[in-house]
Amino acid sequence: MNTVSTVKRYEVAGMKCYVCAKAGKDTEAVGICIVCGMGLCMEHAIREDTQVWEGGYPFPATKTKGKIPRILCEECRTALKR
Amino acid sequence: MVTLVKRAVAECIGTLFLVYFGAGAAVITLMIASGEKTSTPFNVGIGALGGLGDWIAIGLAFGITIAAVIYGLGRVSGAHINPAVSIALWATKRFPTGDMVYYVFAQIIGASLGSLLFAASVGMDAVTIGGLGATTPFPGISYLQAIGVEFIGTFLLMTAIMGAAVDRNATPGFAGIVIGLTVAGIITTLGNISGASLNPARTFGPYLGDLLLGGSNLWGFFPIYVIGPVLGAVCAALFYDWVSKEE
Ligand SMILES: [Zn+2]
Ligand SMILES: [Zn+2]
């Protein structure tokens, strides 16, 4: 259990950009797409603010005051926009 | 949050459905049982064919409609569809005064429209035989007993709402089904005692419909269905706040 998490943490620390890797480039990742989990470099990471609703029955749902930022890859962002 | 007008419309439509399907089930039961010879005066027709099963059927018609309205409109208005619930949330400072007043009016209008629409759907037998599913104390049940029964029933309903929905630690997503089934269970036991209204609007709608369409004038019983449910819901909300608070 402990070993697994240690290994994982090491891997994340050394993660490369998946989009760049596919194109044959070797670029350090600066973030991870929250949906699909791919590593993303500064060029390929998209940081977007998302409006979040909270609450519900027996109260009307309300928008949170602040928006919540999240990091996405291009593919996931396109898929979520639909 | 959507505008107060839209939320009031949601409450109106939700309560309309509650009365149309819930009180409507009581009307249909009476119409089906019409002409049956009942064994005791306590049996007014609901129970003539299926015993307590008649009340389970009516209870489930209410309960399933409540679940549908909670899942359908809960995020829009909160889906109280019951003045006792809105007042209890207001009394425990969870709901603003202005909103509460709007909601109660919307619920009463919705319940009245629900009764009239049901009469239009079924015809005058719904009024003359079914009484539009109006609640009254059953033979042998006193005014005070009926108030007590409505108090106890609404106390359980509001306790379920507090624990399954209002409490921050409630498991999300279950409130609708739990609260619907709670109402079904309460109606099964209390239906043949006080009518198991648990909701001033649910009684107001059929009472107004009966009055407008030439049915019985039952308004003398109306205080039962205001005092019992409102006190029951408010006491349950206060009780829950006290009993769930860590020192
Ligand atoms: Zn890249
Ligand atoms: Zn992605």
Tab-separated table of N, CA and C and ligand atoms in Angstrom, chain A residues 33-38 40 72-77, ligand 2:
chain	number	residue	atom	x	y	z
A	33	CYS	N	-4.699	16.839	-16.525
A	33	CYS	CA	-6.113	17.030	-16.865
A	33	CYS	C	-6.975	16.333	-15.813
A	34	ILE	N	-7.905	17.076	-15.217
A	34	ILE	CA	-8.701	16.526	-14.119
A	34	ILE	C	-9.660	15.440	-14.602
A	35	VAL	N	-9.957	15.413	-15.903
A	35	VAL	CA	-10.904	14.433	-16.428
A	35	VAL	C	-10.194	13.145	-16.850
A	36	CYS	N	-9.213	13.236	-17.765
A	36	CYS	CA	-8.612	12.013	-18.304
A	36	CYS	C	-7.281	11.684	-17.646
A	37	GLY	N	-6.698	12.643	-16.949
A	37	GLY	CA	-5.485	12.344	-16.195
A	37	GLY	C	-4.183	12.491	-16.958
A	38	MET	N	-4.229	13.001	-18.187
A	38	MET	CA	-2.968	13.138	-18.921
A	38	MET	C	-2.128	14.302	-18.380
A	40	LEU	N	0.217	17.507	-18.710
A	40	LEU	CA	0.159	18.587	-19.701
A	40	LEU	C	1.233	19.632	-19.419
A	72	LEU	N	-7.665	21.301	-17.687
A	72	LEU	CA	-8.194	20.330	-18.652
A	72	LEU	C	-7.267	20.246	-19.852
A	73	CYS	N	-7.338	19.116	-20.561
A	73	CYS	CA	-6.663	19.025	-21.841
A	73	CYS	C	-7.634	19.509	-22.921
A	74	GLU	N	-7.139	19.723	-24.115
A	74	GLU	CA	-7.971	20.240	-25.201
A	74	GLU	C	-9.148	19.293	-25.500
A	75	GLU	N	-8.860	17.995	-25.572
A	75	GLU	CA	-9.896	16.995	-25.896
A	75	GLU	C	-11.032	17.020	-24.881
A	76	CYS	N	-10.687	16.997	-23.603
A	76	CYS	CA	-11.709	16.940	-22.560
A	76	CYS	C	-12.507	18.245	-22.522
A	77	ARG	N	-11.816	19.356	-22.764
A	77	ARG	CA	-12.517	20.632	-22.761
A	77	ARG	C	-13.566	20.651	-23.877
C	2	ZN	ZN	-8.216	15.323	-20.615
